[in-house]
GROMACS .gro file of C-alpha atoms in nm:
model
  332
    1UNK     CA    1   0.000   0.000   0.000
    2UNK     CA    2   0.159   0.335  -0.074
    3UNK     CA    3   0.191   0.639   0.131
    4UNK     CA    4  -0.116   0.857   0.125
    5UNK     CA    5  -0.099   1.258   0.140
    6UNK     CA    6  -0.165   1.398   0.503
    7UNK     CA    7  -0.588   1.470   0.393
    8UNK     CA    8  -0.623   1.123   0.422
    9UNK     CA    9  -0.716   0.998   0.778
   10UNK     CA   10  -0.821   0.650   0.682
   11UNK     CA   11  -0.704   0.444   0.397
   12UNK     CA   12  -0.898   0.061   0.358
   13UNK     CA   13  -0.843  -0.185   0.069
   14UNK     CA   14  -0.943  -0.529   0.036
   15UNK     CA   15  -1.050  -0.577   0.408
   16UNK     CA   16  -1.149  -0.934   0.464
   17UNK     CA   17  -1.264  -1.104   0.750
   18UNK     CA   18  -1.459  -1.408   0.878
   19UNK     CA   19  -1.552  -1.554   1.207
   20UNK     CA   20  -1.550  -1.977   1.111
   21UNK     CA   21  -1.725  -2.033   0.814
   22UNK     CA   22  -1.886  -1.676   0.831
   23UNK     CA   23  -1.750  -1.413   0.650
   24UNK     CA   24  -1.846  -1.071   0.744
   25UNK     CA   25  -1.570  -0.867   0.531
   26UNK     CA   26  -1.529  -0.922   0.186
   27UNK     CA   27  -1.247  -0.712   0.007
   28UNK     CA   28  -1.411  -0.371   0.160
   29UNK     CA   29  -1.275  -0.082   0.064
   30UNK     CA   30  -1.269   0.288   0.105
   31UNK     CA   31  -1.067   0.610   0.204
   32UNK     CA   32  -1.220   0.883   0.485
   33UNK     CA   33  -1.054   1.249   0.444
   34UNK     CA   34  -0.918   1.461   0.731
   35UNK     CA   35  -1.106   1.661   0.922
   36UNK     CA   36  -1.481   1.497   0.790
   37UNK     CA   37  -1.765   1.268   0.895
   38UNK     CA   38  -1.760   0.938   0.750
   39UNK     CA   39  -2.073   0.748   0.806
   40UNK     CA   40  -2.042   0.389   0.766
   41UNK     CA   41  -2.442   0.227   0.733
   42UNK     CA   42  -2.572  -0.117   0.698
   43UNK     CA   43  -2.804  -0.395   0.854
   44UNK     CA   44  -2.762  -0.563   1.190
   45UNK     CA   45  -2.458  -0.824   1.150
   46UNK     CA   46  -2.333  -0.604   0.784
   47UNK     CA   47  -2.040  -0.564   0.957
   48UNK     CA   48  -2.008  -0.218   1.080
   49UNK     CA   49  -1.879  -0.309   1.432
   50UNK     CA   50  -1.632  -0.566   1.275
   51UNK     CA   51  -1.453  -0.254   1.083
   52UNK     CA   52  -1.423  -0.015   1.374
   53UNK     CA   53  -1.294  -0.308   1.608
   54UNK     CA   54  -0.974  -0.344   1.318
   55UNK     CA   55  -0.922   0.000   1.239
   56UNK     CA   56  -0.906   0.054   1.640
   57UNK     CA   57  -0.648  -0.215   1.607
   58UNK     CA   58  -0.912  -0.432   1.886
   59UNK     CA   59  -0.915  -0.716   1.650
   60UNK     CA   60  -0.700  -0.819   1.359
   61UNK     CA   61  -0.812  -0.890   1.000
   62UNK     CA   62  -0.776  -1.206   0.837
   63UNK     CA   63  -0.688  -1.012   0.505
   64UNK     CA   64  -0.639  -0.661   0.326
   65UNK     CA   65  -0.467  -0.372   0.458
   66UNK     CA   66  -0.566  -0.053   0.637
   67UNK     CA   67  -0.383   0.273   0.738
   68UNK     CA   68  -0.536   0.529   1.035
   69UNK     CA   69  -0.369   0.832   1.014
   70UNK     CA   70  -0.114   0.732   0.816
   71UNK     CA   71  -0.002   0.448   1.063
   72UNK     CA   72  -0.053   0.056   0.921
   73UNK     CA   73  -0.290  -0.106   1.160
   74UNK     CA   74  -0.134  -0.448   1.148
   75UNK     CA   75   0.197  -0.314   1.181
   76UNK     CA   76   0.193   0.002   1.404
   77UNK     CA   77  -0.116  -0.074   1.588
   78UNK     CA   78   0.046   0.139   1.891
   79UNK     CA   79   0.122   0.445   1.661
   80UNK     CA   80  -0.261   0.389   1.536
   81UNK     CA   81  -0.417   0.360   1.911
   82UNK     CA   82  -0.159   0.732   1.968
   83UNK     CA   83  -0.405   0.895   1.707
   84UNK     CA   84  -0.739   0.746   1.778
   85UNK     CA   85  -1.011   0.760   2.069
   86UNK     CA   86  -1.308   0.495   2.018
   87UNK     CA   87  -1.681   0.526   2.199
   88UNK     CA   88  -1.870   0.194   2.133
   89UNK     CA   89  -2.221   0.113   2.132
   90UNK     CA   90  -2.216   0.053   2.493
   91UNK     CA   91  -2.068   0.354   2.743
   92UNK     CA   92  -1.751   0.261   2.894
   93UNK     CA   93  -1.825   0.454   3.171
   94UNK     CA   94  -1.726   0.326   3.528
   95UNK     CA   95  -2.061   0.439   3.748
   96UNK     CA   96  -1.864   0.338   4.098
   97UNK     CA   97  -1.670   0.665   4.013
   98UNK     CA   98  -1.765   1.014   4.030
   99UNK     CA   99  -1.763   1.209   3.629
  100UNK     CA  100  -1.434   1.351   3.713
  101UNK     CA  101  -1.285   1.038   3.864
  102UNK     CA  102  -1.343   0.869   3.514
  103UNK     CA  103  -1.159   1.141   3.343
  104UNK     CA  104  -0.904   1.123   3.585
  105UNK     CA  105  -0.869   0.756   3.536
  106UNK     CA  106  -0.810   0.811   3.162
  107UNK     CA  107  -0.533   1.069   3.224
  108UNK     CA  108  -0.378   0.860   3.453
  109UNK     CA  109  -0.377   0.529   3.163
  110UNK     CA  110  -0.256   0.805   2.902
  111UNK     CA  111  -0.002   0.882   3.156
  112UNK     CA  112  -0.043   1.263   3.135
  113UNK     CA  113   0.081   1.334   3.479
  114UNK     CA  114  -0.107   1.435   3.806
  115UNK     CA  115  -0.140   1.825   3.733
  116UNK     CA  116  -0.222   1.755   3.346
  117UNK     CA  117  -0.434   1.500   3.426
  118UNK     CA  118  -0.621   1.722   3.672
  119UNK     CA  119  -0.637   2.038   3.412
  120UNK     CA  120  -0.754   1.765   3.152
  121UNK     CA  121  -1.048   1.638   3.316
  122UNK     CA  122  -1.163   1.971   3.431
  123UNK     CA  123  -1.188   2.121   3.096
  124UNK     CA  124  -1.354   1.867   3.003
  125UNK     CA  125  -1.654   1.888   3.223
  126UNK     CA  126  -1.660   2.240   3.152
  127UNK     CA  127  -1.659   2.152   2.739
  128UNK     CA  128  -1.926   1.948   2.841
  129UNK     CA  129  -2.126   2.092   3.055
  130UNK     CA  130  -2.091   1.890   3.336
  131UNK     CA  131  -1.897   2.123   3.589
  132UNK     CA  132  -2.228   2.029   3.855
  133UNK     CA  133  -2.240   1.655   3.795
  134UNK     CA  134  -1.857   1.647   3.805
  135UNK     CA  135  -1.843   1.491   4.193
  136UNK     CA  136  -2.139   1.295   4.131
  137UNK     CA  137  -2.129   0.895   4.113
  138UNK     CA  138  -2.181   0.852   3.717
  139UNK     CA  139  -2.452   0.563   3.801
  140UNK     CA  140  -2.653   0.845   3.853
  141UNK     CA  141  -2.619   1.023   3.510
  142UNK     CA  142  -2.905   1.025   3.281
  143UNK     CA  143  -2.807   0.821   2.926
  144UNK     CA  144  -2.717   1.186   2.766
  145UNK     CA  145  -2.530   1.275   3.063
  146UNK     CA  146  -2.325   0.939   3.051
  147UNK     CA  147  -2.290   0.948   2.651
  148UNK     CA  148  -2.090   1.271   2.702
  149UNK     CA  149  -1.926   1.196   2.972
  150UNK     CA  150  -1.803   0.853   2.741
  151UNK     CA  151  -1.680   1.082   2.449
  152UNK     CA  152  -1.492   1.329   2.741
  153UNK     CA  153  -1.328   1.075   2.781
  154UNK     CA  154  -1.253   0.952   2.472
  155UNK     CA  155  -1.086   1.287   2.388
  156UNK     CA  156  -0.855   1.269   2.698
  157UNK     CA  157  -0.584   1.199   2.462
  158UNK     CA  158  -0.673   1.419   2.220
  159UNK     CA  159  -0.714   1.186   1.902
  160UNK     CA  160  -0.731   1.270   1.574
  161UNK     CA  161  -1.007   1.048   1.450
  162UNK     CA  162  -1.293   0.930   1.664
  163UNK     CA  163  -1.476   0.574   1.575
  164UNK     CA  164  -1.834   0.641   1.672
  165UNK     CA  165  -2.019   0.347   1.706
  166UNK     CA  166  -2.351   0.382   1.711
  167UNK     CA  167  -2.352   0.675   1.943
  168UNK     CA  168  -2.685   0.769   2.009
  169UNK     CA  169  -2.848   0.449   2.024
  170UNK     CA  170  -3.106   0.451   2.336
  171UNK     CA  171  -3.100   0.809   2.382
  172UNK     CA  172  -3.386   1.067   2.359
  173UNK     CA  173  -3.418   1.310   2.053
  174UNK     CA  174  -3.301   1.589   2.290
  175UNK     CA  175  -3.036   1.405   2.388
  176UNK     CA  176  -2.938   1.276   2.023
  177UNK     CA  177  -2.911   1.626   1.897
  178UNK     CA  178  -2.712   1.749   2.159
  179UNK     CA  179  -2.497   1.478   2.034
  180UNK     CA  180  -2.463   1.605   1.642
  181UNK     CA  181  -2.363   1.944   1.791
  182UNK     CA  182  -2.116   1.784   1.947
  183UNK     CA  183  -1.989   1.604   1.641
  184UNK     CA  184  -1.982   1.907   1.438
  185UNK     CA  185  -1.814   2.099   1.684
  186UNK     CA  186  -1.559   1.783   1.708
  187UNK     CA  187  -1.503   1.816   1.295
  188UNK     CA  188  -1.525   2.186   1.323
  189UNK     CA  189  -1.208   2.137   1.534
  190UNK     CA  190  -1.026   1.965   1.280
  191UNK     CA  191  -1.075   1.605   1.436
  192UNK     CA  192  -1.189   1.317   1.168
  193UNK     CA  193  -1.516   1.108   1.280
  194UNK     CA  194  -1.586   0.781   1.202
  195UNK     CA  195  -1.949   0.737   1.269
  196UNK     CA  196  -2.169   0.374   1.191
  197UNK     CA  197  -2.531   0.424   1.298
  198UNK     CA  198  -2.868   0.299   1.287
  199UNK     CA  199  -3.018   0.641   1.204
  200UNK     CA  200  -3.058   0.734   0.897
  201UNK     CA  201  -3.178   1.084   0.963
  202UNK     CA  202  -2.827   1.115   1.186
  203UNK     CA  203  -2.616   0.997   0.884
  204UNK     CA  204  -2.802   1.289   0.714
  205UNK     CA  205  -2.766   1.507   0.890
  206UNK     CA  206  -2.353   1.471   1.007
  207UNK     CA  207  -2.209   1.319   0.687
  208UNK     CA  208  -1.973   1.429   0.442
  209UNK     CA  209  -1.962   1.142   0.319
  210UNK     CA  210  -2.187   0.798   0.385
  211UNK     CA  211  -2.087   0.432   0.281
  212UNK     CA  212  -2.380   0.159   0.248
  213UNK     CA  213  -2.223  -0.195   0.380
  214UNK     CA  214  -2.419  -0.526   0.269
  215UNK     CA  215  -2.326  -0.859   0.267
  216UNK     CA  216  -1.928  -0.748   0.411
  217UNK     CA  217  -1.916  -0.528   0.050
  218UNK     CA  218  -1.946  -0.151   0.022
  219UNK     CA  219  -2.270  -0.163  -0.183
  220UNK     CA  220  -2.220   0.250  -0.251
  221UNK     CA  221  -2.043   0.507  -0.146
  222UNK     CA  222  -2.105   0.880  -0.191
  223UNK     CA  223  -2.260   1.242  -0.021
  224UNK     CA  224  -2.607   1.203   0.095
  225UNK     CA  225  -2.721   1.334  -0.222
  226UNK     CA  226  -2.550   1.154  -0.485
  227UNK     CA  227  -2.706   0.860  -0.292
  228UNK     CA  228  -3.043   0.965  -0.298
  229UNK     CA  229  -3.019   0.972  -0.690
  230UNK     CA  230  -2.897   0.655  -0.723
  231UNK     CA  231  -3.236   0.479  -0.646
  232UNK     CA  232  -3.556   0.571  -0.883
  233UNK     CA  233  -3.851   0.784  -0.715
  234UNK     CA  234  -3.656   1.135  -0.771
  235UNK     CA  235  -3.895   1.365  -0.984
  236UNK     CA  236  -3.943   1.747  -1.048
  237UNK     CA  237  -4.290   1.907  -1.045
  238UNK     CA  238  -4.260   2.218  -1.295
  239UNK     CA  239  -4.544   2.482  -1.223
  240UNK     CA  240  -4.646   2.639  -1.579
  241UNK     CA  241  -4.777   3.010  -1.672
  242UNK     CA  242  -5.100   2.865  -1.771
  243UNK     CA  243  -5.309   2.597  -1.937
  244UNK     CA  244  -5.220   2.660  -2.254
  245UNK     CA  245  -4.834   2.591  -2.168
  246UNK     CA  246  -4.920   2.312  -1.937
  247UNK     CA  247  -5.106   2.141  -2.248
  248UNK     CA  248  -4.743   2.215  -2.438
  249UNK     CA  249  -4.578   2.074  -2.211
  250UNK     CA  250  -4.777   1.775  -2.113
  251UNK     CA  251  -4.695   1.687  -2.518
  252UNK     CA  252  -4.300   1.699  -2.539
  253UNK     CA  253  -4.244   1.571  -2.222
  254UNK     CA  254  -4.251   1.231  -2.022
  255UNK     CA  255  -4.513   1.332  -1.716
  256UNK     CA  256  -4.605   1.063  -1.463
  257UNK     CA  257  -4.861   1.306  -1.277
  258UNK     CA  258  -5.086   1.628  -1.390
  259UNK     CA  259  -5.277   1.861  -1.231
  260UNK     CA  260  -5.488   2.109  -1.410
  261UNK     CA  261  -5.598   2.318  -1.140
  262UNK     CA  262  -5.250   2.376  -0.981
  263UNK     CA  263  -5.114   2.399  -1.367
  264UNK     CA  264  -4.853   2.148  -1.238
  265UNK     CA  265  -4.688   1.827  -1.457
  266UNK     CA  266  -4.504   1.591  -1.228
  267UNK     CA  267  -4.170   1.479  -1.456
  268UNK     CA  268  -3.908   1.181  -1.339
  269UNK     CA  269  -3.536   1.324  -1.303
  270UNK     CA  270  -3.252   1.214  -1.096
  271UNK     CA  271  -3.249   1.561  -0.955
  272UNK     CA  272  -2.919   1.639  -1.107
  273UNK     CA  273  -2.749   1.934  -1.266
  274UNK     CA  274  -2.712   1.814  -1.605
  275UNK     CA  275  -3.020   1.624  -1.657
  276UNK     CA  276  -3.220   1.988  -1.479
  277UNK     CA  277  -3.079   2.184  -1.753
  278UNK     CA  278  -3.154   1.972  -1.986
  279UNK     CA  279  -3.510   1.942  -1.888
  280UNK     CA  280  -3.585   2.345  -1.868
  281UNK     CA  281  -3.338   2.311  -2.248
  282UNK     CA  282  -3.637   2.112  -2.402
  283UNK     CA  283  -3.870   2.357  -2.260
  284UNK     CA  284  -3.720   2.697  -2.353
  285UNK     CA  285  -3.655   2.522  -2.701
  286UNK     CA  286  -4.038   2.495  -2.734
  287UNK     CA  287  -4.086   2.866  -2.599
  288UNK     CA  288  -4.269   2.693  -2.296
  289UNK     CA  289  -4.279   2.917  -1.971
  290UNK     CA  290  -4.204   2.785  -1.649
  291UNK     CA  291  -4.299   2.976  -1.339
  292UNK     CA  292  -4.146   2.772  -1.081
  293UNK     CA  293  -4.015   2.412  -0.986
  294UNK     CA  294  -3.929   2.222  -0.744
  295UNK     CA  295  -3.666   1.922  -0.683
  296UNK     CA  296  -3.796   1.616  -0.532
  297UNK     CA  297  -3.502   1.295  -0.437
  298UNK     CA  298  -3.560   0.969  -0.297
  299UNK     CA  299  -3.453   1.002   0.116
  300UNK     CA  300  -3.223   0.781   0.276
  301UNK     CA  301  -3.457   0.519   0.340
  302UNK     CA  302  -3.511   0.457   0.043
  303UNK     CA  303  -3.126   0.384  -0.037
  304UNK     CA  304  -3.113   0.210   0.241
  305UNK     CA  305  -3.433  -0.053   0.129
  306UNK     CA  306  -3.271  -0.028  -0.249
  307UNK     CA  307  -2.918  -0.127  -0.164
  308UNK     CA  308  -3.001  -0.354   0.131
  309UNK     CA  309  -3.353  -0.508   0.101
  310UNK     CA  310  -3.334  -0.428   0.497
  311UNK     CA  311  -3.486  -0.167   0.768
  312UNK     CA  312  -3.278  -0.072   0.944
  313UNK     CA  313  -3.346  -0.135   1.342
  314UNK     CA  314  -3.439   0.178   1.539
  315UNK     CA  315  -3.481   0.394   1.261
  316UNK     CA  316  -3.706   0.668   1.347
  317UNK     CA  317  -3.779   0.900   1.054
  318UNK     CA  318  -3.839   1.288   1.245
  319UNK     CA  319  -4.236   1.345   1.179
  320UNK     CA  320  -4.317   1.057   1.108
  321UNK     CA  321  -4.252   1.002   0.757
  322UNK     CA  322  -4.070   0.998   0.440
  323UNK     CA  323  -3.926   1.359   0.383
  324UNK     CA  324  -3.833   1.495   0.038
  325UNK     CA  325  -3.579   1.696  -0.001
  326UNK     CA  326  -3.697   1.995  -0.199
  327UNK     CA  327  -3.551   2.298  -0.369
  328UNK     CA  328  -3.769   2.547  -0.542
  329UNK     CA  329  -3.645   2.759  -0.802
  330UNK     CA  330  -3.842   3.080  -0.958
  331UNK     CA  331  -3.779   3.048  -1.318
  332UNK     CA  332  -3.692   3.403  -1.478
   0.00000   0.00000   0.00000
């Protein structure tokens, strides 16, 4: 594997592994740049868990290579666990102990010193807003309260990359929120986040860029947009200037859905730049008027069910239901 330039934070090719006649990697593959959210989705037993646990250098892969900021996981996993702070699905946090006692615990295994350990842990509580619940036993934190007390301590050592496994899992809305502000604020510092979730909404939402994992393959790989365009179901609805140009337009083009009162023609599209101009093209080259339109793409969901054939467990659509994601443009 060759050296990769310093924007690259993780580098994975050909990642295989299996556990006895299983195999949950298959040759996966993919790069994550510096200082971004990589969002790594799939169904229960895809394999999500199984690549954080060998990029954290927990567990060893049977085949493949992968670098983590810049270090070779099989062959510097010390130099890779250096860069790196990992918060699993489950919190790591030790309720016996008070919130700063944890924090001092981490210090004290990163071997920061008594006085740095100290300063550590209490600018972390402070980051965090937990100055109050500091001397409290952490048993008594609510599940928000514990989830950022986990990542405070994750970023005792000040990684460069986080693996977030399933973060908000079991936590409220409020509390899940809180959460993305604190990932953004996290990438907004320059830190790279690894993030596998059952949310689609949260992969949404926080990624730069989001890879779809089925059967141990990456199945696609792109922004949250290019995605949503790679499954059918994207359409624009163009608004005309009146009947007559509705009729016109209803002729030259391939509508799925018209309504007459609203002067509106529902037209499939991909939502894209080039196939957009070449739809208002056709209808400037007939001298047909548009007076608006609007953009309407597939959601996650529905990449998800494409790519997967799978629901993914505790998804949880905000409102309810399916939500397009529209852009209206007043045509000149």
């Amino acid at each position: 594997m060759t050296t990769k330039p310093v924007q690259t934070a993780i580098e994975v090719v050909g990642l295989r592994k299996a556990f006895g006649d299983k195999v949950v990697l298959d040759g996966l593959g993919f790069e994550v740049a510096r200082g971004t959210v990589f969002s790594l989705l799939g169904p229960n037993g895809s394999g999500k868990t199984t690549t954080v646990q060998i990029l954290s250098t927990l567990i060893g892969a049977d085949g493949g290579e992968a670098r983590v900021a810049g270090r070779d996981v099989a062959r510097d996993p010390d130099g890779v666990r250096r860069a790196i702070g990992v918060t699993g699905q489950y919190s790591a946090v030790d309720g016996l102990l008070t919130g700063r006692e944890n924090l001092i615990l981490m210090a004290d295994l990163y071997r920061l010193g008594r006085a740095e350990g100290r300063r550590r842990a209490d600018a972390l509580l402070e980051r965090f807003d937990l100055v109050d619940a500091g001397g409290k036993l952490a048993s008594t934190y609510s599940g928000g309260m514990r989830r950022k007390l986990d990542i405070a301590m994750t970023l005792v050592g000040d990684p460069q990359i986080i693996f977030l496994d399933e973060p908000t899992t079991g936590l409220d809305p409020r509390s899940r929120r809180a959460m993305w502000d604190l990932v953004r604020e996290l990438v907004a510092g320059g830190v790279t986040i690894f993030l596998t979730t059952q949310y689609l909404e949260e992969a949404d939402r926080l990624a730069d860029r989001i890879g779809v994992l089925n059967g141990g393959r990456l199945v696609a790989e792109g922004t949250s947009e290019q995605l949503k365009r790679m499954v059918p179901g994207g359409h624009v609805v163009l608004r005309l200037a009146g009947p007559d140009g509705l009729e016109a337009a209803a002729r030259v083009l391939p509508a799925t859905a018209r309504d007459d009162e609203a002067l509106t023609l529902q037209v499939p599209s991909d939502g894209g730049v080039r196939s957009l101009r070449a739809l208002l093209g056709r209808l400037e080259d007939e001298a047909i008027e548009v007076e608006e339109f609007s953009v309407h793409t597939p959601d996650l969901d529905d990449v998800f069910l494409a790519l997967t054939g799978d629901a993914p467990a505790g998804d949880a659509p905000a409102g309810g239901g399916k939500r397009d994601d529209e852009r209206k443009v007043a045509s000149r």
